[in-house]
Short mmCIF file of C-alpha atoms in Angstrom, two decimals:
data_model
loop_
_atom_site.label_atom_id
_atom_site.label_comp_id
_atom_site.label_asym_id
_atom_site.label_seq_id
_atom_site.Cartn_x
_atom_site.Cartn_y
_atom_site.Cartn_z
CA MET L 1 -135.41 -144.02 -93.45
CA GLY L 2 -132.49 -145.97 -95.71
CA ALA L 3 -128.89 -145.51 -94.92
CA SER L 4 -128.24 -143.17 -97.74
CA ALA L 5 -130.96 -140.90 -96.07
CA ILE L 6 -129.19 -141.02 -92.55
CA ILE L 7 -125.85 -139.90 -94.45
CA LEU L 8 -126.90 -137.17 -96.39
CA ILE L 9 -129.72 -135.43 -93.37
CA SER L 10 -126.40 -135.52 -90.78
CA LEU L 11 -124.12 -134.67 -93.01
CA LEU L 12 -126.43 -131.59 -93.65
CA PHE L 13 -126.61 -130.99 -89.85
CA SER L 14 -122.92 -131.30 -89.46
CA PHE L 15 -122.66 -128.63 -91.65
CA PHE L 16 -125.39 -126.38 -89.83
CA PHE L 17 -122.96 -126.48 -87.25
CA SER L 18 -120.72 -126.08 -87.81
CA GLY L 19 -121.64 -123.31 -90.10
CA MET L 20 -122.96 -121.36 -86.95
CA GLU L 21 -120.27 -122.62 -84.81
CA ILE L 22 -117.71 -119.95 -87.48
CA ALA L 23 -121.16 -117.44 -87.97
CA PHE L 24 -120.85 -117.20 -84.04
CA VAL L 25 -116.40 -116.59 -84.03
CA ALA L 26 -116.64 -114.36 -86.07
CA SER L 27 -119.99 -112.44 -85.57
CA ASN L 28 -119.91 -108.72 -84.60
CA LYS L 29 -120.69 -108.95 -81.06
CA LEU L 30 -122.01 -105.32 -80.24
CA GLN L 31 -124.31 -106.13 -83.14
CA ILE L 32 -125.71 -109.03 -81.38
CA HIS L 33 -125.90 -106.73 -78.37
CA ILE L 34 -127.73 -104.39 -80.70
CA GLU L 35 -130.37 -106.25 -82.20
CA SER L 36 -130.77 -109.06 -79.03
CA ASN L 37 -133.68 -106.58 -78.21
CA GLU L 38 -136.00 -106.73 -80.96
CA GLU L 39 -138.70 -109.18 -80.94
CA SER L 40 -138.09 -111.88 -83.46
CA PHE L 41 -136.40 -115.01 -83.36
CA ALA L 42 -132.77 -113.20 -84.81
CA GLY L 43 -133.53 -111.33 -81.38
CA ARG L 44 -134.22 -114.49 -79.42
CA LEU L 45 -131.02 -115.72 -80.63
CA PHE L 46 -129.07 -112.80 -80.25
CA SER L 47 -130.12 -112.93 -76.64
CA ARG L 48 -129.40 -116.05 -76.25
CA ILE L 49 -126.63 -116.01 -77.59
CA LYS L 50 -125.50 -112.37 -75.21
CA ASN L 51 -126.38 -113.97 -72.30
CA SER L 52 -124.55 -117.34 -72.66
CA PRO L 53 -122.51 -117.12 -75.34
CA ILE L 54 -120.30 -120.33 -73.87
CA ARG L 55 -123.56 -122.22 -73.51
CA PHE L 56 -124.27 -121.78 -77.41
CA LEU L 57 -120.94 -122.14 -78.61
CA GLY L 58 -121.46 -125.84 -77.01
CA THR L 59 -124.53 -126.36 -78.51
CA MET L 60 -122.83 -125.81 -81.21
CA LEU L 61 -120.01 -127.71 -81.09
CA LEU L 62 -121.68 -131.11 -79.60
CA GLY L 63 -124.69 -130.86 -82.50
CA ASN L 64 -122.21 -131.05 -84.67
CA THR L 65 -120.09 -134.52 -82.89
CA LEU L 66 -122.90 -135.49 -82.69
CA ALA L 67 -124.08 -135.35 -86.61
CA LEU L 68 -120.41 -136.31 -87.32
CA VAL L 69 -120.99 -139.92 -84.68
CA VAL L 70 -123.87 -140.80 -86.99
CA PHE L 71 -122.36 -140.03 -90.27
CA GLY L 72 -119.39 -141.87 -89.52
CA ILE L 73 -121.41 -144.83 -88.59
CA PHE L 74 -123.76 -145.33 -90.92
CA THR L 75 -121.12 -144.37 -93.73
CA ALA L 76 -118.68 -147.42 -92.42
CA ARG L 77 -121.75 -149.71 -92.85
CA VAL L 78 -122.76 -148.68 -96.56
CA LEU L 79 -119.44 -148.44 -97.23
CA ALA L 80 -118.46 -152.00 -95.53
CA GLY L 81 -120.90 -153.46 -98.27
CA LEU L 82 -119.80 -151.70 -100.87
CA LEU L 83 -116.64 -152.76 -100.66
CA ALA L 84 -117.39 -156.92 -98.99
CA SER L 85 -117.23 -157.66 -103.30
CA PHE L 86 -113.40 -156.84 -102.97
CA THR L 87 -110.88 -159.11 -101.97
CA PHE L 88 -109.88 -156.15 -99.10
CA SER L 89 -108.29 -157.12 -95.86
CA ARG L 90 -110.05 -155.40 -92.69
CA ILE L 91 -107.00 -153.01 -92.31
CA GLY L 92 -107.68 -151.91 -96.16
CA VAL L 93 -110.77 -151.57 -95.55
CA LEU L 94 -110.88 -149.42 -92.41
CA ALA L 95 -108.30 -147.40 -94.22
CA ILE L 96 -110.42 -147.52 -97.25
CA GLN L 97 -113.21 -145.98 -95.49
CA THR L 98 -111.33 -143.11 -93.00
CA VAL L 99 -110.29 -141.77 -95.88
CA ILE L 100 -113.05 -141.21 -97.60
CA THR L 101 -115.01 -140.15 -94.13
CA THR L 102 -112.14 -138.12 -93.20
CA SER L 103 -111.85 -136.18 -97.12
CA VAL L 104 -116.40 -135.80 -96.75
CA ILE L 105 -115.99 -134.74 -93.43
CA LEU L 106 -113.12 -131.75 -94.00
CA VAL L 107 -114.19 -130.21 -97.09
CA VAL L 108 -118.71 -130.60 -97.11
CA ALA L 109 -118.52 -129.79 -92.55
CA ASP L 110 -115.48 -127.75 -91.98
CA PHE L 111 -114.22 -126.21 -94.86
CA ILE L 112 -116.98 -125.31 -96.55
CA PRO L 113 -119.20 -124.41 -94.26
CA LYS L 114 -116.25 -122.09 -92.35
CA ASN L 115 -115.69 -120.43 -95.08
CA LEU L 116 -119.35 -119.29 -96.11
CA PHE L 117 -120.66 -118.35 -92.45
CA ARG L 118 -117.24 -116.41 -91.79
CA PHE L 119 -117.90 -114.46 -94.75
CA SER L 120 -120.83 -112.51 -93.15
CA PRO L 121 -121.43 -114.03 -90.17
CA ASN L 122 -123.78 -112.25 -88.44
CA ARG L 123 -126.33 -111.79 -91.86
CA PHE L 124 -126.07 -116.21 -91.20
CA LEU L 125 -127.36 -115.83 -87.64
CA LYS L 126 -130.43 -114.01 -88.95
CA ILE L 127 -131.25 -116.29 -91.67
CA PHE L 128 -130.79 -119.59 -89.65
CA SER L 129 -132.10 -118.49 -86.64
CA LEU L 130 -135.23 -119.90 -86.21
CA PRO L 131 -133.45 -123.70 -86.77
CA CYS L 132 -130.76 -122.82 -84.63
CA ILE L 133 -133.45 -121.67 -81.92
CA ILE L 134 -135.20 -125.13 -82.24
CA LEU L 135 -132.13 -127.12 -82.21
CA TYR L 136 -130.54 -124.94 -79.17
CA TYR L 137 -133.70 -125.85 -76.36
CA LEU L 138 -133.86 -129.52 -78.55
CA LEU L 139 -130.07 -130.16 -76.61
CA PHE L 140 -130.07 -128.12 -74.25
CA PRO L 141 -130.51 -130.36 -71.64
CA LEU L 142 -127.13 -132.78 -73.40
CA THR L 143 -125.67 -129.37 -73.29
CA ALA L 144 -126.10 -129.09 -70.04
CA ILE L 145 -124.55 -132.39 -68.59
CA VAL L 146 -121.94 -131.58 -70.71
CA LEU L 147 -120.71 -127.75 -69.74
CA PHE L 148 -121.15 -129.08 -65.74
CA LEU L 149 -118.89 -131.83 -66.62
CA ALA L 150 -116.59 -129.80 -68.53
CA GLN L 151 -116.84 -126.33 -66.07
CA PHE L 152 -116.00 -128.93 -63.09
CA ILE L 153 -112.87 -130.31 -64.67
CA SER L 154 -111.65 -127.07 -65.40
CA GLU L 155 -111.89 -125.42 -62.19
CA LYS L 156 -110.74 -128.74 -60.00
CA ILE L 157 -108.35 -129.43 -62.41
CA PHE L 158 -106.76 -126.35 -64.34
CA LYS L 159 -108.13 -123.86 -62.01
CA VAL L 160 -110.30 -122.17 -64.84
CA ASN L 161 -113.95 -120.87 -65.03
CA LEU L 162 -115.07 -121.34 -68.53
CA PHE L 163 -118.28 -118.83 -67.41
CA ARG L 164 -116.23 -115.97 -66.10
CA LYS L 165 -118.12 -112.92 -67.83
CA LYS L 166 -115.81 -111.55 -70.91
CA SER L 167 -116.49 -107.99 -72.82
CA ASN L 168 -119.20 -109.27 -74.93
CA PHE L 169 -117.26 -106.26 -78.00
CA ASN L 170 -114.33 -104.70 -78.23
CA GLN L 171 -113.32 -101.51 -80.52
CA LEU L 172 -112.60 -103.47 -83.89
CA ASP L 173 -116.75 -104.59 -83.64
CA LEU L 174 -117.56 -100.82 -83.33
CA TYR L 175 -115.87 -99.53 -86.51
CA SER L 176 -116.98 -102.36 -88.58
CA TYR L 177 -120.41 -101.80 -86.62
CA ILE L 178 -119.90 -98.35 -88.48
CA GLU L 179 -118.46 -99.18 -91.74
CA GLU L 180 -121.44 -101.44 -92.10
CA HIS L 181 -124.13 -99.31 -91.66
CA SER L 182 -123.12 -95.80 -92.44
CA ALA L 183 -122.60 -98.69 -96.41
CA ILE L 184 -126.42 -99.49 -95.77
CA ARG L 185 -127.38 -95.32 -95.56
CA GLU L 186 -125.59 -94.36 -98.10
CA GLY L 187 -126.86 -97.20 -99.93
CA GLN L 188 -130.18 -95.49 -98.60
CA GLY L 189 -128.88 -92.33 -100.01
CA ARG L 190 -128.91 -90.66 -96.99
CA GLU L 191 -125.62 -88.79 -95.51
CA THR L 192 -123.62 -89.79 -93.36
CA LYS L 193 -119.71 -88.99 -93.67
CA SER L 194 -119.40 -86.31 -90.94
CA GLU L 195 -120.71 -89.05 -87.97
CA VAL L 196 -118.63 -92.21 -89.24
CA GLN L 197 -115.70 -89.83 -89.67
CA LEU L 198 -116.21 -88.33 -85.96
CA PHE L 199 -117.12 -91.85 -84.77
CA ARG L 200 -113.10 -92.96 -87.09
CA ASN L 201 -111.32 -90.30 -85.38
CA ALA L 202 -112.74 -91.28 -81.79
CA LEU L 203 -112.11 -94.70 -82.36
CA ALA L 204 -108.62 -93.66 -83.11
CA PHE L 205 -108.04 -90.89 -80.88
CA GLN L 206 -105.90 -93.33 -78.31
CA ASN L 207 -102.88 -93.90 -81.11
CA VAL L 208 -102.93 -90.22 -81.55
CA LYS L 209 -99.44 -88.49 -80.45
CA VAL L 210 -99.01 -84.89 -79.47
CA ARG L 211 -96.74 -84.12 -82.87
CA ASP L 212 -99.77 -85.17 -84.79
CA CYS L 213 -101.91 -82.36 -83.57
CA MET L 214 -99.49 -79.75 -82.02
CA VAL L 215 -98.58 -76.45 -83.97
CA ALA L 216 -95.61 -76.71 -85.76
CA ARG L 217 -93.27 -73.54 -84.33
CA PRO L 218 -93.04 -72.00 -88.01
CA ASP L 219 -96.57 -71.04 -86.86
CA VAL L 220 -96.22 -70.94 -83.23
CA LEU L 221 -97.73 -67.65 -82.36
CA ALA L 222 -95.72 -65.94 -79.94
CA LEU L 223 -94.12 -62.45 -78.23
CA ASP L 224 -90.31 -61.74 -77.22
CA ILE L 225 -91.36 -60.56 -73.22
CA ALA L 226 -89.15 -57.44 -73.48
CA GLU L 227 -91.56 -56.23 -76.28
CA GLY L 228 -93.79 -54.78 -73.85
CA THR L 229 -97.69 -54.79 -73.55
CA GLU L 230 -98.90 -52.48 -75.53
CA LYS L 231 -96.96 -54.57 -78.44
CA LEU L 232 -98.74 -57.79 -77.08
CA LYS L 233 -102.44 -55.82 -77.23
CA GLU L 234 -101.89 -54.99 -81.00
CA LYS L 235 -100.61 -58.51 -81.84
CA PHE L 236 -103.92 -59.61 -80.42
CA LEU L 237 -106.34 -57.30 -82.07
CA GLN L 238 -104.17 -57.56 -85.79
CA THR L 239 -104.49 -61.93 -85.11
CA GLY L 240 -107.72 -62.27 -82.98
CA TYR L 241 -106.13 -65.36 -81.32
CA SER L 242 -107.63 -65.67 -77.70
CA ARG L 243 -103.71 -66.84 -76.39
CA ILE L 244 -100.25 -65.82 -77.53
CA LEU L 245 -96.83 -67.23 -76.24
CA ILE L 246 -94.56 -65.08 -73.90
CA TYR L 247 -90.53 -66.73 -73.87
CA LYS L 248 -87.27 -64.77 -73.96
CA GLY L 249 -85.25 -64.31 -76.13
CA SER L 250 -86.08 -67.31 -78.12
CA LEU L 251 -89.13 -69.51 -78.29
CA ASP L 252 -86.55 -72.19 -76.67
CA ASN L 253 -87.30 -70.27 -72.90
CA PRO L 254 -90.87 -70.17 -72.77
CA LEU L 255 -91.99 -68.43 -70.19
CA GLY L 256 -96.06 -68.59 -70.41
CA TYR L 257 -99.19 -67.33 -71.71
CA VAL L 258 -101.12 -64.68 -72.10
CA HIS L 259 -104.96 -64.54 -72.52
CA PHE L 260 -106.96 -62.34 -74.35
CA HIS L 261 -109.39 -60.66 -71.06
CA ASN L 262 -106.08 -59.61 -69.89
CA ILE L 263 -105.01 -56.88 -71.96
CA PHE L 264 -108.17 -55.72 -70.58
CA LYS L 265 -107.29 -54.51 -67.33
CA SER L 266 -104.83 -52.22 -65.83
CA ILE L 267 -102.20 -53.95 -65.37
CA SER L 268 -98.75 -52.48 -66.38
CA SER L 269 -96.38 -55.45 -67.28
CA ILE L 270 -96.48 -58.82 -69.08
CA THR L 271 -95.16 -60.74 -66.21
CA SER L 272 -98.31 -60.23 -63.86
CA MET L 273 -100.10 -62.06 -66.86
CA LEU L 274 -98.59 -65.43 -67.12
CA ILE L 275 -99.70 -67.96 -67.04
CA PRO L 276 -97.64 -71.01 -66.48
CA VAL L 277 -97.09 -73.46 -69.34
CA PRO L 278 -96.32 -77.11 -68.71
CA VAL L 279 -93.58 -78.07 -71.04
CA ILE L 280 -94.71 -81.96 -72.70
CA PRO L 281 -92.67 -83.76 -75.41
CA GLU L 282 -93.50 -84.73 -78.89
CA SER L 283 -94.17 -88.19 -78.09
CA MET L 284 -96.98 -88.15 -75.85
CA PRO L 285 -100.02 -89.71 -76.08
CA ALA L 286 -102.43 -86.95 -77.24
CA LYS L 287 -105.34 -88.24 -74.38
CA ASP L 288 -102.67 -87.89 -71.82
CA ALA L 289 -101.98 -84.38 -72.75
CA LEU L 290 -105.33 -83.90 -72.89
CA ARG L 291 -106.05 -85.29 -68.67
CA MET L 292 -103.23 -83.32 -68.05
CA PHE L 293 -105.04 -80.04 -69.59
CA MET L 294 -108.06 -80.70 -67.05
CA GLN L 295 -106.00 -81.59 -64.05
CA GLN L 296 -104.29 -78.67 -63.87
CA HIS L 297 -106.55 -76.12 -65.71
CA LYS L 298 -104.50 -75.63 -68.08
CA SER L 299 -105.15 -74.95 -71.68
CA MET L 300 -101.95 -74.69 -73.40
CA ALA L 301 -98.66 -76.18 -73.88
CA VAL L 302 -95.13 -75.94 -75.00
CA VAL L 303 -94.02 -79.38 -77.07
CA ILE L 304 -90.67 -80.43 -76.80
CA ASP L 305 -87.94 -82.81 -79.32
CA GLU L 306 -85.89 -85.38 -77.69
CA PHE L 307 -83.16 -82.37 -78.06
CA GLY L 308 -85.11 -80.26 -75.86
CA VAL L 309 -85.39 -77.83 -78.11
CA THR L 310 -88.89 -76.40 -78.84
CA SER L 311 -91.02 -77.75 -81.73
CA GLY L 312 -94.65 -76.32 -81.64
CA VAL L 313 -97.45 -75.47 -79.10
CA LEU L 314 -100.46 -77.29 -78.27
CA THR L 315 -103.77 -76.40 -76.99
CA THR L 316 -106.97 -78.13 -75.84
CA GLU L 317 -108.65 -76.69 -79.24
CA ASP L 318 -105.83 -79.02 -81.12
CA ILE L 319 -106.30 -82.18 -79.62
CA ILE L 320 -110.39 -81.52 -79.56
CA GLU L 321 -110.17 -81.02 -83.37
CA GLU L 322 -108.26 -84.30 -83.84
CA ILE L 323 -111.78 -86.06 -83.41
CA VAL L 324 -114.77 -83.73 -84.11
CA GLY L 325 -112.70 -81.39 -87.15
CA GLU L 326 -112.05 -78.09 -87.47
CA ILE L 327 -113.19 -75.56 -84.41
CA LYS L 328 -113.11 -71.52 -85.27
CA ASP L 329 -111.61 -70.20 -82.42
CA GLU L 330 -114.00 -67.44 -81.23
CA HIS L 331 -112.15 -64.38 -82.39
CA GLU L 332 -110.73 -65.82 -85.46
CA ARG L 333 -111.70 -63.32 -87.66
CA ASN L 334 -110.24 -64.65 -91.32
CA SER L 335 -110.11 -67.23 -93.23
CA LEU L 336 -107.46 -69.04 -94.76
CA LEU L 337 -106.45 -68.75 -97.99
CA GLU L 338 -106.86 -71.03 -100.05
CA LYS L 339 -107.61 -70.43 -103.98
CA GLN L 340 -107.83 -72.27 -107.24
CA ILE L 341 -106.60 -70.18 -109.98
CA ALA L 342 -106.63 -73.27 -112.65
CA PRO L 343 -106.36 -76.21 -113.69
CA GLY L 344 -103.29 -77.70 -111.69
CA GLU L 345 -102.47 -73.85 -110.50
CA TYR L 346 -104.07 -73.09 -107.04
CA SER L 347 -102.97 -70.29 -104.43
CA PHE L 348 -102.75 -70.99 -100.69
CA SER L 349 -102.12 -69.77 -97.50
CA ALA L 350 -99.00 -71.27 -95.68
CA ARG L 351 -100.74 -72.42 -92.81
CA LEU L 352 -102.86 -74.68 -94.67
CA GLU L 353 -102.05 -78.11 -93.44
CA ILE L 354 -101.01 -80.51 -95.81
CA ASP L 355 -103.33 -83.63 -94.94
CA TYR L 356 -106.25 -81.56 -95.08
CA LEU L 357 -104.66 -79.67 -98.92
CA ASN L 358 -103.94 -83.50 -100.02
CA GLN L 359 -107.88 -84.53 -99.70
CA LYS L 360 -109.92 -81.89 -100.83
CA TYR L 361 -107.13 -81.16 -103.83
CA HIS L 362 -106.00 -84.83 -104.41
CA LEU L 363 -102.60 -83.31 -104.27
CA ASN L 364 -100.55 -85.92 -102.65
CA LEU L 365 -97.97 -84.08 -101.61
CA PRO L 366 -95.43 -85.14 -99.15
CA VAL L 367 -96.54 -85.91 -95.79
CA SER L 368 -94.07 -86.41 -92.40
CA HIS L 369 -94.46 -86.44 -89.41
CA GLU L 370 -91.32 -83.42 -88.90
CA TYR L 371 -94.00 -80.74 -90.81
CA ASN L 372 -97.83 -80.22 -90.46
CA THR L 373 -98.77 -77.18 -92.34
CA LEU L 374 -97.58 -76.49 -96.43
CA GLY L 375 -95.21 -73.90 -94.54
CA GLY L 376 -93.76 -76.89 -92.74
CA LEU L 377 -92.90 -79.00 -95.97
CA ILE L 378 -91.21 -75.70 -97.55
CA LEU L 379 -89.03 -74.77 -94.49
CA TYR L 380 -88.57 -78.55 -94.43
CA VAL L 381 -86.96 -79.45 -98.16
CA THR L 382 -85.65 -75.59 -98.18
CA GLY L 383 -83.66 -75.79 -94.77
CA SER L 384 -84.95 -71.64 -94.20
CA ILE L 385 -87.27 -69.15 -95.05
CA PRO L 386 -87.85 -68.13 -98.67
CA LYS L 387 -88.53 -64.91 -100.27
CA PRO L 388 -91.37 -63.64 -102.02
CA LYS L 389 -91.13 -64.74 -105.83
CA ASP L 390 -88.83 -67.21 -104.76
CA ASN L 391 -89.24 -70.51 -107.24
CA PHE L 392 -88.90 -73.99 -106.51
CA THR L 393 -89.74 -77.84 -107.27
CA ILE L 394 -91.15 -79.87 -104.69
CA GLY L 395 -91.55 -83.78 -106.22
CA ASN L 396 -94.26 -83.29 -108.65
CA PHE L 397 -94.73 -79.24 -107.74
CA ASN L 398 -93.76 -75.94 -108.67
CA ILE L 399 -93.65 -72.94 -105.76
CA ARG L 400 -93.67 -69.77 -105.76
CA ILE L 401 -93.57 -67.98 -102.81
CA ILE L 402 -95.97 -64.71 -103.31
CA SER L 403 -95.29 -63.29 -99.73
CA ALA L 404 -93.26 -63.80 -96.85
CA THR L 405 -91.94 -61.91 -93.22
CA PRO L 406 -88.52 -63.11 -92.32
CA ASN L 407 -89.99 -65.48 -89.40
CA ARG L 408 -92.59 -67.05 -91.69
CA ILE L 409 -94.37 -67.43 -94.98
CA GLU L 410 -97.16 -66.37 -95.51
CA GLN L 411 -98.52 -66.90 -99.14
CA VAL L 412 -97.59 -69.75 -101.68
CA GLN L 413 -98.66 -70.83 -105.13
CA LEU L 414 -98.67 -74.23 -105.65
CA SER L 415 -98.56 -75.69 -109.82
CA THR L 416 -98.57 -79.24 -110.40
CA LEU L 417 -95.91 -80.50 -113.04
CA LYS L 418 -97.32 -81.81 -116.59
CA GLN L 419 -95.77 -85.39 -116.63
CA LEU L 420 -93.86 -86.42 -119.73
CA PRO L 421 -95.12 -88.83 -122.09
CA LYS L 422 -93.16 -91.90 -121.51
CA ASN L 423 -91.80 -93.58 -124.98
#
């Protein structure tokens, strides 16, 4: 076999090993873990990667090193013969050899394969699984010796265990796996939006704060303890809610909450029915609030801001809805009004959430952590509860109050303003 053929083959091997090395590093470890049980060459390769990732990576690095050594030796010989007819000094020949071999290695055996294999790492691991398995076993004895020496040096000198088991995959791998396979299933005409959204919500849940899922203060269903049990029964029957917060004087002085089933007991006062309510800050992670609910066997908490003022109420249902979507209360009778009257004109309950309206109707209403609902947006902009038939503009929307009470906005009519053509 000629020197040129050996140079080409060694360069191809270096291309292969370098590409497989970066494919391993950039691969989705969860997908490798799942596909390692398949009865195929790819399954066997993934099984080796799953069981001994350091050994696999060491094999790729060793193979690449051997290929580059062979490439360097034979390239130097060929270039020495070609440069013999020129009057270059030994240092000049060495410099030319170094520049040419280094340039070829950087482009062909490093830059191109690493950028190519990084584009779809798991796919390339599958495609080249057969040659990779063969080379893995061929280089196994030499790899074992090299890894033994590396482990000995790292443990004795650096006190580091190279073979310490680590987590094979992380949250990002799970998210990538879900996105990739949902795209494949959608391409096959299978509906996956709800399942994918559920996984997305679950993955994002650790970053959710209490302020993101609480019921804002204007929408809190509450009763002053001075109004008595008859008013409480009436409120339960009118609203269909299962829990009502009880306060004294104002929401900033919460006393507890009453559960629906207690009103049927022969109890003379609200005080005897009160269930103590925890007070939590807006900034508390929702996962910690859920843990608190389970530990204390509570289902409602009062949320306060940094000034100690009541900003809303949080229930277990509010937290769970962040993951699984909207949950209908067992006593809820009437759905919130949402109706498109004409193109660009809508009739909405003020209790509808901004995120929901933006997603469903593509409205692009202003979003802020200061409010969650349409009514909250209006109160945030106006600074007070408007009266029925009041009109005002928020951004690109004209809003007309259809109905409101002294304590809350009930129904609004929202119209998008027509954009004037630019000159």
